[in-house]
Amino acid sequence: MAARKPAAKPNVSPEELKQYYRDMLLIRRFEEKAGQLYGMGLIGGFCHLYIGQEAVVVGLEAAAEEGDKRVTSYRDHGHMLACGMDPNGVMAELTGREGGYSKGKGGSMHMFSREKHFYGGHGIVGAQVPLGAGLAFADAYLDNSRVTFTYFGDGAANQGQVYETFNMASIWKLPVVFVIENNQYAMGTSQKRSTSTDEIYTRGAPFGIPGELVDGMDVLAVKEAGEKAVAHCRAGKGPYILEIKTYRYRGHSMSDPAKYRTREEVQKMRDERDPIQNVRELLLQGKHATEDDLKAIDKEIKDIVNASAEFSKESPEPALEELWTDIYADEVPQGDAVEA
């Protein structure tokens, strides 16, 4: 495939650009490995991969500060990795092992990290939106200048609880960035068939919430929009909506054959709009990295991901008595994932 011309000159340093490349590649390789483990029967239940959407969370994490919070839906492995959670603990939780972030008892929909201010991926569609407003309410009450990133999809944008939350967040001027990760197909229905408007971000207008549409395949565009939204929230002006137009390459979950779109459509997006390839070309064309440099990064990432898979296989399954622990608040363990 011929090299594409990057859309714009990077507005970040070469070191930052390399970090975004590394972070997105970690998510991509981790999700590919998770898909392999699912196929081998080592991950049970549901498995929702983030492949294709990496620029969204990496761009927004670049705009975040220490102490900012994030809450999302079940497509959450990328969010965990982007905010600095340990790949070993994430993979071990996916495989239901003791070394996982929830000691193997929760899986991808019940994984948290107080240290990294990650408040979970939630299985009920749209349920995380009012929870995100609640996290932001606590910050507003404490007046600590923190912001909460509340992620949800184009399908969840049609849930009634989203609009109830918009209303309360606006009234109380909560420091929350509502992030609509619009991958255009929700669970399997095109946005054109399920949503009355092409511009979901405008739905905050009746509540006085500003918003904008962002190219979710461009990590630099996401970062820039994120910085604007975060500045708005930190200034005490209330919530902000970012509709980030992205695209997932896989089906809704590992069990989804994605017959509602063509292979040609997916391949065209991969060839022309891939967020990782775009940054790769910026690095090479700007002479910020060589092919050998990028190969070394790729090898480093593969080693990390392979190590996380081995850790998850070697970690024991939860003991039977674990059924009776972590039931009450005062029994919540003080640590996060078991160290490798």
mmCIF file of C-alpha atoms in Angstrom:
data_model
loop_
_atom_site.group_PDB
_atom_site.id
_atom_site.type_symbol
_atom_site.label_atom_id
_atom_site.label_comp_id
_atom_site.label_asym_id
_atom_site.label_seq_id
_atom_site.Cartn_x
_atom_site.Cartn_y
_atom_site.Cartn_z
ATOM 1 C CA MET A 1 0.000 0.000 0.000
ATOM 2 C CA ALA A 2 1.365 3.423 -0.929
ATOM 3 C CA ALA A 3 2.163 5.790 1.898
ATOM 4 C CA ARG A 4 -0.551 8.298 2.627
ATOM 5 C CA LYS A 5 0.124 11.967 3.192
ATOM 6 C CA PRO A 6 -0.685 12.916 6.815
ATOM 7 C CA ALA A 7 -3.550 15.378 7.098
ATOM 8 C CA ALA A 8 -1.718 17.903 9.237
ATOM 9 C CA LYS A 9 1.607 18.703 10.832
ATOM 10 C CA PRO A 10 1.877 17.322 14.375
ATOM 11 C CA ASN A 11 1.181 19.850 17.137
ATOM 12 C CA VAL A 12 3.138 17.775 19.665
ATOM 13 C CA SER A 13 6.775 16.907 20.268
ATOM 14 C CA PRO A 14 8.391 13.873 18.607
ATOM 15 C CA GLU A 15 8.592 12.205 22.032
ATOM 16 C CA GLU A 16 4.856 12.674 22.601
ATOM 17 C CA LEU A 17 4.075 11.361 19.136
ATOM 18 C CA LYS A 18 6.161 8.251 19.789
ATOM 19 C CA GLN A 19 4.313 7.732 23.073
ATOM 20 C CA TYR A 20 0.929 7.908 21.349
ATOM 21 C CA TYR A 21 2.148 5.400 18.786
ATOM 22 C CA ARG A 22 3.343 3.089 21.540
ATOM 23 C CA ASP A 23 0.132 3.445 23.568
ATOM 24 C CA MET A 24 -2.128 2.740 20.604
ATOM 25 C CA LEU A 25 0.011 -0.195 19.516
ATOM 26 C CA LEU A 26 -0.159 -1.669 23.014
ATOM 27 C CA ILE A 27 -3.948 -1.590 22.882
ATOM 28 C CA ARG A 28 -4.016 -3.082 19.368
ATOM 29 C CA ARG A 29 -1.643 -5.954 20.187
ATOM 30 C CA PHE A 30 -3.288 -6.613 23.549
ATOM 31 C CA GLU A 31 -6.723 -6.874 21.957
ATOM 32 C CA GLU A 32 -5.418 -9.149 19.228
ATOM 33 C CA LYS A 33 -3.983 -11.420 21.914
ATOM 34 C CA ALA A 34 -7.226 -11.312 23.883
ATOM 35 C CA GLY A 35 -9.053 -12.410 20.745
ATOM 36 C CA GLN A 36 -6.651 -15.342 20.397
ATOM 37 C CA LEU A 37 -7.156 -16.393 24.023
ATOM 38 C CA TYR A 38 -10.910 -16.167 23.574
ATOM 39 C CA GLY A 39 -10.661 -18.442 20.550
ATOM 40 C CA MET A 40 -8.647 -20.910 22.645
ATOM 41 C CA GLY A 41 -11.367 -20.965 25.296
ATOM 42 C CA LEU A 42 -9.222 -19.216 27.908
ATOM 43 C CA ILE A 43 -11.528 -16.197 28.061
ATOM 44 C CA GLY A 44 -15.157 -17.026 28.729
ATOM 45 C CA GLY A 45 -18.387 -15.084 28.442
ATOM 46 C CA PHE A 46 -18.322 -11.941 26.337
ATOM 47 C CA CYS A 47 -15.279 -10.235 24.868
ATOM 48 C CA HIS A 48 -15.622 -6.811 23.229
ATOM 49 C CA LEU A 49 -12.473 -5.677 21.427
ATOM 50 C CA TYR A 50 -11.332 -2.083 20.900
ATOM 51 C CA ILE A 51 -9.413 -2.654 17.667
ATOM 52 C CA GLY A 52 -9.702 0.428 15.445
ATOM 53 C CA GLN A 53 -10.798 2.835 18.171
ATOM 54 C CA GLU A 54 -7.405 3.282 19.864
ATOM 55 C CA ALA A 55 -6.974 6.972 19.010
ATOM 56 C CA VAL A 56 -10.034 7.947 21.046
ATOM 57 C CA VAL A 57 -8.843 6.950 24.475
ATOM 58 C CA VAL A 58 -5.145 7.640 23.844
ATOM 59 C CA GLY A 59 -5.948 11.158 22.627
ATOM 60 C CA LEU A 60 -8.149 11.927 25.610
ATOM 61 C CA GLU A 61 -5.700 10.486 28.123
ATOM 62 C CA ALA A 62 -3.138 12.884 26.633
ATOM 63 C CA ALA A 63 -5.468 15.715 27.663
ATOM 64 C CA ALA A 64 -6.070 14.358 31.182
ATOM 65 C CA GLU A 65 -4.253 15.214 34.403
ATOM 66 C CA GLU A 66 -3.424 13.147 37.475
ATOM 67 C CA GLY A 67 -6.574 12.623 39.512
ATOM 68 C CA ASP A 68 -9.006 12.871 36.606
ATOM 69 C CA LYS A 69 -11.475 9.997 36.484
ATOM 70 C CA ARG A 70 -12.831 7.769 33.763
ATOM 71 C CA VAL A 71 -15.795 5.413 33.476
ATOM 72 C CA THR A 72 -16.939 3.511 30.411
ATOM 73 C CA SER A 73 -18.884 0.581 28.976
ATOM 74 C CA TYR A 74 -17.915 -3.050 28.422
ATOM 75 C CA ARG A 75 -15.546 -2.226 25.497
ATOM 76 C CA ASP A 76 -13.025 -1.140 28.084
ATOM 77 C CA HIS A 77 -9.666 -2.911 27.814
ATOM 78 C CA GLY A 78 -8.224 -0.019 25.801
ATOM 79 C CA HIS A 79 -9.294 2.487 28.438
ATOM 80 C CA MET A 80 -7.601 0.458 31.154
ATOM 81 C CA LEU A 81 -4.314 0.249 29.304
ATOM 82 C CA ALA A 82 -4.384 3.903 28.246
ATOM 83 C CA CYS A 83 -4.723 5.132 31.828
ATOM 84 C CA GLY A 84 -1.762 3.017 32.923
ATOM 85 C CA MET A 85 -3.286 -0.134 34.356
ATOM 86 C CA ASP A 86 -1.003 -3.194 34.321
ATOM 87 C CA PRO A 87 -1.512 -5.435 31.251
ATOM 88 C CA ASN A 88 -0.824 -8.472 33.460
ATOM 89 C CA GLY A 89 -3.682 -7.611 35.786
ATOM 90 C CA VAL A 90 -6.053 -6.820 32.925
ATOM 91 C CA MET A 91 -5.349 -10.046 31.016
ATOM 92 C CA ALA A 92 -5.514 -12.148 34.173
ATOM 93 C CA GLU A 93 -8.925 -10.713 34.945
ATOM 94 C CA LEU A 94 -10.142 -11.465 31.422
ATOM 95 C CA THR A 95 -9.105 -15.090 31.903
ATOM 96 C CA GLY A 96 -10.687 -15.256 35.370
ATOM 97 C CA ARG A 97 -7.470 -15.685 37.319
ATOM 98 C CA GLU A 98 -6.458 -14.678 40.811
ATOM 99 C CA GLY A 99 -3.884 -12.184 39.517
ATOM 100 C CA GLY A 100 -6.574 -10.042 37.898
ATOM 101 C CA TYR A 101 -7.710 -6.620 39.021
ATOM 102 C CA SER A 102 -10.842 -8.116 40.591
ATOM 103 C CA LYS A 103 -9.064 -11.328 41.612
ATOM 104 C CA GLY A 104 -10.587 -13.182 38.678
ATOM 105 C CA LYS A 105 -14.167 -12.730 39.852
ATOM 106 C CA GLY A 106 -15.382 -10.036 37.505
ATOM 107 C CA GLY A 107 -14.007 -10.165 33.996
ATOM 108 C CA SER A 108 -13.960 -7.159 31.677
ATOM 109 C CA MET A 109 -17.253 -5.721 32.957
ATOM 110 C CA HIS A 110 -16.178 -5.619 36.614
ATOM 111 C CA MET A 111 -12.639 -4.309 36.596
ATOM 112 C CA PHE A 112 -11.610 -1.239 38.573
ATOM 113 C CA SER A 113 -8.494 0.577 39.714
ATOM 114 C CA ARG A 114 -8.669 3.193 42.432
ATOM 115 C CA GLU A 115 -5.006 3.955 41.887
ATOM 116 C CA LYS A 116 -5.605 4.886 38.234
ATOM 117 C CA HIS A 117 -9.071 6.386 38.874
ATOM 118 C CA PHE A 118 -10.705 3.893 36.527
ATOM 119 C CA TYR A 119 -14.261 3.241 37.670
ATOM 120 C CA GLY A 120 -15.179 0.326 35.525
ATOM 121 C CA GLY A 121 -16.595 -0.896 32.294
ATOM 122 C CA HIS A 122 -20.340 -1.414 32.722
ATOM 123 C CA GLY A 123 -22.486 -4.019 31.017
ATOM 124 C CA ILE A 124 -25.844 -2.225 31.168
ATOM 125 C CA VAL A 125 -26.094 0.028 28.110
ATOM 126 C CA GLY A 126 -25.781 3.658 29.183
ATOM 127 C CA ALA A 127 -25.663 2.867 32.909
ATOM 128 C CA GLN A 128 -22.206 4.380 33.292
ATOM 129 C CA VAL A 129 -23.404 7.839 32.212
ATOM 130 C CA PRO A 130 -25.184 8.792 35.472
ATOM 131 C CA LEU A 131 -22.348 7.141 37.400
ATOM 132 C CA GLY A 132 -19.889 9.418 35.618
ATOM 133 C CA ALA A 133 -21.966 12.432 36.574
ATOM 134 C CA GLY A 134 -21.895 11.182 40.157
ATOM 135 C CA LEU A 135 -18.102 11.036 40.100
ATOM 136 C CA ALA A 136 -18.040 14.578 38.727
ATOM 137 C CA PHE A 137 -20.489 15.700 41.426
ATOM 138 C CA ALA A 138 -18.034 14.529 44.078
ATOM 139 C CA ASP A 139 -15.263 16.571 42.446
ATOM 140 C CA ALA A 140 -17.501 19.640 42.205
ATOM 141 C CA TYR A 141 -18.392 19.244 45.891
ATOM 142 C CA LEU A 142 -14.723 18.944 46.838
ATOM 143 C CA ASP A 143 -13.768 21.785 44.473
ATOM 144 C CA ASN A 144 -10.618 19.918 43.448
ATOM 145 C CA SER A 145 -10.451 20.908 39.729
ATOM 146 C CA ARG A 146 -10.706 17.272 38.620
ATOM 147 C CA VAL A 147 -12.624 16.163 35.517
ATOM 148 C CA THR A 148 -14.450 12.909 34.756
ATOM 149 C CA PHE A 149 -14.421 11.364 31.275
ATOM 150 C CA THR A 150 -17.699 9.500 30.803
ATOM 151 C CA TYR A 151 -17.567 7.274 27.723
ATOM 152 C CA PHE A 152 -20.562 5.761 25.933
ATOM 153 C CA GLY A 153 -21.456 4.716 22.409
ATOM 154 C CA ASP A 154 -23.748 5.909 19.661
ATOM 155 C CA GLY A 155 -26.263 3.220 20.626
ATOM 156 C CA ALA A 156 -26.281 4.235 24.291
ATOM 157 C CA ALA A 157 -26.831 7.859 23.223
ATOM 158 C CA ASN A 158 -30.496 6.977 22.674
ATOM 159 C CA GLN A 159 -31.022 5.895 26.293
ATOM 160 C CA GLY A 160 -33.302 8.048 28.422
ATOM 161 C CA GLN A 161 -30.947 8.063 31.402
ATOM 162 C CA VAL A 162 -28.386 9.884 29.239
ATOM 163 C CA TYR A 163 -30.696 12.894 28.893
ATOM 164 C CA GLU A 164 -31.659 12.868 32.544
ATOM 165 C CA THR A 165 -27.952 13.000 33.281
ATOM 166 C CA PHE A 166 -27.377 15.830 30.791
ATOM 167 C CA ASN A 167 -30.056 17.840 32.577
ATOM 168 C CA MET A 168 -28.638 17.365 36.079
ATOM 169 C CA ALA A 169 -25.038 17.850 34.956
ATOM 170 C CA SER A 170 -25.984 21.144 33.343
ATOM 171 C CA ILE A 171 -27.978 22.395 36.335
ATOM 172 C CA TRP A 172 -25.106 21.641 38.707
ATOM 173 C CA LYS A 173 -22.359 22.611 36.221
ATOM 174 C CA LEU A 174 -20.572 19.333 36.776
ATOM 175 C CA PRO A 175 -16.996 18.926 35.474
ATOM 176 C CA VAL A 176 -17.767 15.985 33.195
ATOM 177 C CA VAL A 177 -16.786 15.369 29.576
ATOM 178 C CA PHE A 178 -19.414 13.187 27.933
ATOM 179 C CA VAL A 179 -17.535 11.192 25.283
ATOM 180 C CA ILE A 180 -19.683 9.583 22.597
ATOM 181 C CA GLU A 181 -17.509 6.915 20.971
ATOM 182 C CA ASN A 182 -19.455 6.760 17.750
ATOM 183 C CA ASN A 183 -18.236 3.643 15.935
ATOM 184 C CA GLN A 184 -21.313 4.008 13.700
ATOM 185 C CA TYR A 185 -22.859 0.583 14.322
ATOM 186 C CA ALA A 186 -23.755 0.390 18.037
ATOM 187 C CA MET A 187 -24.317 -3.322 18.717
ATOM 188 C CA GLY A 188 -25.001 -4.062 15.064
ATOM 189 C CA THR A 189 -27.360 -1.442 13.674
ATOM 190 C CA SER A 190 -26.145 1.428 11.529
ATOM 191 C CA GLN A 191 -26.505 4.882 13.054
ATOM 192 C CA LYS A 192 -28.478 5.910 9.971
ATOM 193 C CA ARG A 193 -31.150 3.346 10.852
ATOM 194 C CA SER A 194 -31.281 3.911 14.598
ATOM 195 C CA THR A 195 -30.622 7.590 15.225
ATOM 196 C CA SER A 196 -32.695 10.551 14.071
ATOM 197 C CA THR A 197 -29.724 12.842 13.457
ATOM 198 C CA ASP A 198 -26.200 12.528 12.121
ATOM 199 C CA GLU A 199 -24.954 14.954 14.782
ATOM 200 C CA ILE A 200 -25.385 13.320 18.165
ATOM 201 C CA TYR A 201 -23.265 15.949 19.914
ATOM 202 C CA THR A 202 -26.010 18.547 19.312
ATOM 203 C CA ARG A 203 -28.334 16.705 21.675
ATOM 204 C CA GLY A 204 -26.807 18.603 24.579
ATOM 205 C CA ALA A 205 -28.006 21.913 23.159
ATOM 206 C CA PRO A 206 -31.453 21.867 24.894
ATOM 207 C CA PHE A 207 -29.589 21.564 28.193
ATOM 208 C CA GLY A 208 -27.106 24.304 27.381
ATOM 209 C CA ILE A 209 -24.221 21.836 26.962
ATOM 210 C CA PRO A 210 -21.747 22.707 24.189
ATOM 211 C CA GLY A 211 -20.292 19.967 22.029
ATOM 212 C CA GLU A 212 -18.396 19.175 18.874
ATOM 213 C CA LEU A 213 -17.701 16.436 16.360
ATOM 214 C CA VAL A 214 -14.170 15.026 16.327
ATOM 215 C CA ASP A 215 -12.242 12.780 13.941
ATOM 216 C CA GLY A 216 -11.702 9.710 16.100
ATOM 217 C CA MET A 217 -9.184 8.161 13.713
ATOM 218 C CA ASP A 218 -6.745 11.040 14.330
ATOM 219 C CA VAL A 219 -5.161 10.940 17.788
ATOM 220 C CA LEU A 220 -3.932 14.533 17.492
ATOM 221 C CA ALA A 221 -7.396 15.833 16.651
ATOM 222 C CA VAL A 222 -8.797 13.939 19.648
ATOM 223 C CA LYS A 223 -6.125 15.366 21.954
ATOM 224 C CA GLU A 224 -6.822 18.912 20.772
ATOM 225 C CA ALA A 225 -10.569 18.548 21.271
ATOM 226 C CA GLY A 226 -10.000 16.904 24.645
ATOM 227 C CA GLU A 227 -7.877 19.811 25.857
ATOM 228 C CA LYS A 228 -10.613 22.248 24.874
ATOM 229 C CA ALA A 229 -13.291 20.220 26.664
ATOM 230 C CA VAL A 230 -11.191 19.761 29.787
ATOM 231 C CA ALA A 231 -10.385 23.490 29.967
ATOM 232 C CA HIS A 232 -14.116 24.232 29.752
ATOM 233 C CA CYS A 233 -14.853 21.884 32.654
ATOM 234 C CA ARG A 234 -11.977 23.030 34.858
ATOM 235 C CA ALA A 235 -13.084 26.638 34.416
ATOM 236 C CA GLY A 236 -16.367 25.788 36.158
ATOM 237 C CA LYS A 237 -18.482 26.137 33.020
ATOM 238 C CA GLY A 238 -20.130 22.740 33.384
ATOM 239 C CA PRO A 239 -20.203 19.666 31.119
ATOM 240 C CA TYR A 240 -19.008 19.301 27.542
ATOM 241 C CA ILE A 241 -19.896 16.754 24.843
ATOM 242 C CA LEU A 242 -17.419 15.228 22.408
ATOM 243 C CA GLU A 243 -18.848 13.036 19.684
ATOM 244 C CA ILE A 244 -15.795 11.189 18.442
ATOM 245 C CA LYS A 245 -16.396 9.498 15.099
ATOM 246 C CA THR A 246 -14.443 6.259 15.062
ATOM 247 C CA TYR A 247 -14.702 2.729 13.684
ATOM 248 C CA ARG A 248 -14.254 -0.735 15.124
ATOM 249 C CA TYR A 249 -12.729 -3.328 12.844
ATOM 250 C CA ARG A 250 -14.185 -6.331 14.654
ATOM 251 C CA GLY A 251 -17.793 -7.173 15.413
ATOM 252 C CA HIS A 252 -19.635 -5.913 18.471
ATOM 253 C CA SER A 253 -18.216 -8.854 20.394
ATOM 254 C CA MET A 254 -16.209 -11.949 19.535
ATOM 255 C CA SER A 255 -19.468 -13.787 18.821
ATOM 256 C CA ASP A 256 -20.657 -11.197 16.270
ATOM 257 C CA PRO A 257 -19.985 -12.056 12.591
ATOM 258 C CA ALA A 258 -20.743 -8.413 11.648
ATOM 259 C CA LYS A 259 -22.781 -9.294 8.556
ATOM 260 C CA TYR A 260 -24.434 -5.863 8.657
ATOM 261 C CA ARG A 261 -21.435 -4.344 6.817
ATOM 262 C CA THR A 262 -19.187 -5.471 3.991
ATOM 263 C CA ARG A 263 -15.619 -6.675 4.235
ATOM 264 C CA GLU A 264 -14.724 -4.063 1.633
ATOM 265 C CA GLU A 265 -15.957 -1.294 3.917
ATOM 266 C CA VAL A 266 -13.842 -2.501 6.811
ATOM 267 C CA GLN A 267 -10.766 -2.986 4.630
ATOM 268 C CA LYS A 268 -11.129 0.485 3.132
ATOM 269 C CA MET A 269 -11.128 1.988 6.624
ATOM 270 C CA ARG A 270 -8.059 -0.037 7.575
ATOM 271 C CA ASP A 271 -6.209 1.005 4.412
ATOM 272 C CA GLU A 272 -7.097 4.683 4.424
ATOM 273 C CA ARG A 273 -7.873 5.758 7.995
ATOM 274 C CA ASP A 274 -6.058 3.507 10.451
ATOM 275 C CA PRO A 275 -5.059 5.660 13.470
ATOM 276 C CA ILE A 276 -1.839 3.779 14.207
ATOM 277 C CA GLN A 277 -0.661 3.798 10.607
ATOM 278 C CA ASN A 278 -1.348 7.534 10.455
ATOM 279 C CA VAL A 279 0.982 8.241 13.395
ATOM 280 C CA ARG A 280 3.547 5.824 12.011
ATOM 281 C CA GLU A 281 3.698 7.851 8.820
ATOM 282 C CA LEU A 282 3.987 11.121 10.745
ATOM 283 C CA LEU A 283 6.984 9.711 12.602
ATOM 284 C CA LEU A 284 8.690 8.423 9.467
ATOM 285 C CA GLN A 285 7.981 11.381 7.196
ATOM 286 C CA GLY A 286 8.988 13.841 9.915
ATOM 287 C CA LYS A 287 12.201 11.839 10.468
ATOM 288 C CA HIS A 288 11.299 11.459 14.137
ATOM 289 C CA ALA A 289 11.853 7.698 13.937
ATOM 290 C CA THR A 290 13.313 5.130 11.584
ATOM 291 C CA GLU A 291 11.839 1.833 10.453
ATOM 292 C CA ASP A 292 14.205 0.109 12.875
ATOM 293 C CA ASP A 293 13.019 2.336 15.744
ATOM 294 C CA LEU A 294 9.401 1.387 15.079
ATOM 295 C CA LYS A 295 10.270 -2.298 14.750
ATOM 296 C CA ALA A 296 11.927 -2.094 18.167
ATOM 297 C CA ILE A 297 8.788 -0.534 19.655
ATOM 298 C CA ASP A 298 6.656 -3.247 18.072
ATOM 299 C CA LYS A 299 8.897 -5.955 19.534
ATOM 300 C CA GLU A 300 8.758 -4.327 22.971
ATOM 301 C CA ILE A 301 4.962 -4.200 22.838
ATOM 302 C CA LYS A 302 4.667 -7.804 21.677
ATOM 303 C CA ASP A 303 6.905 -8.896 24.548
ATOM 304 C CA ILE A 304 4.701 -7.052 27.055
ATOM 305 C CA VAL A 305 1.530 -8.577 25.632
ATOM 306 C CA ASN A 306 2.980 -12.095 25.445
ATOM 307 C CA ALA A 307 4.136 -11.735 29.049
ATOM 308 C CA SER A 308 0.616 -10.715 30.096
ATOM 309 C CA ALA A 309 -0.799 -13.812 28.402
ATOM 310 C CA GLU A 310 1.729 -16.062 30.158
ATOM 311 C CA PHE A 311 1.031 -14.375 33.481
ATOM 312 C CA SER A 312 -2.691 -14.974 33.039
ATOM 313 C CA LYS A 313 -2.131 -18.654 32.214
ATOM 314 C CA GLU A 314 0.187 -19.204 35.173
ATOM 315 C CA SER A 315 -1.950 -17.334 37.693
ATOM 316 C CA PRO A 316 -4.238 -19.740 39.601
ATOM 317 C CA GLU A 317 -8.006 -19.641 39.460
ATOM 318 C CA PRO A 318 -9.723 -18.040 42.474
ATOM 319 C CA ALA A 319 -10.049 -20.318 45.476
ATOM 320 C CA LEU A 320 -13.561 -21.457 46.372
ATOM 321 C CA GLU A 321 -13.568 -19.378 49.555
ATOM 322 C CA GLU A 322 -13.201 -16.238 47.436
ATOM 323 C CA LEU A 323 -16.946 -16.521 46.836
ATOM 324 C CA TRP A 324 -17.405 -15.022 50.300
ATOM 325 C CA THR A 325 -14.904 -12.157 50.129
ATOM 326 C CA ASP A 326 -15.234 -8.561 48.916
ATOM 327 C CA ILE A 327 -18.976 -8.618 49.577
ATOM 328 C CA TYR A 328 -19.083 -5.679 51.978
ATOM 329 C CA ALA A 329 -17.382 -2.300 51.686
ATOM 330 C CA ASP A 330 -15.016 -2.775 54.611
ATOM 331 C CA GLU A 331 -13.698 -5.974 53.035
ATOM 332 C CA VAL A 332 -12.518 -4.351 49.789
ATOM 333 C CA PRO A 333 -8.785 -5.091 49.445
ATOM 334 C CA GLN A 334 -6.426 -2.124 49.559
ATOM 335 C CA GLY A 335 -4.311 -3.284 46.597
ATOM 336 C CA ASP A 336 -5.035 -3.604 42.930
ATOM 337 C CA ALA A 337 -3.774 -6.429 40.746
ATOM 338 C CA VAL A 338 -1.457 -9.042 42.147
ATOM 339 C CA GLU A 339 2.084 -8.195 41.096
ATOM 340 C CA ALA A 340 3.826 -10.409 38.572
#
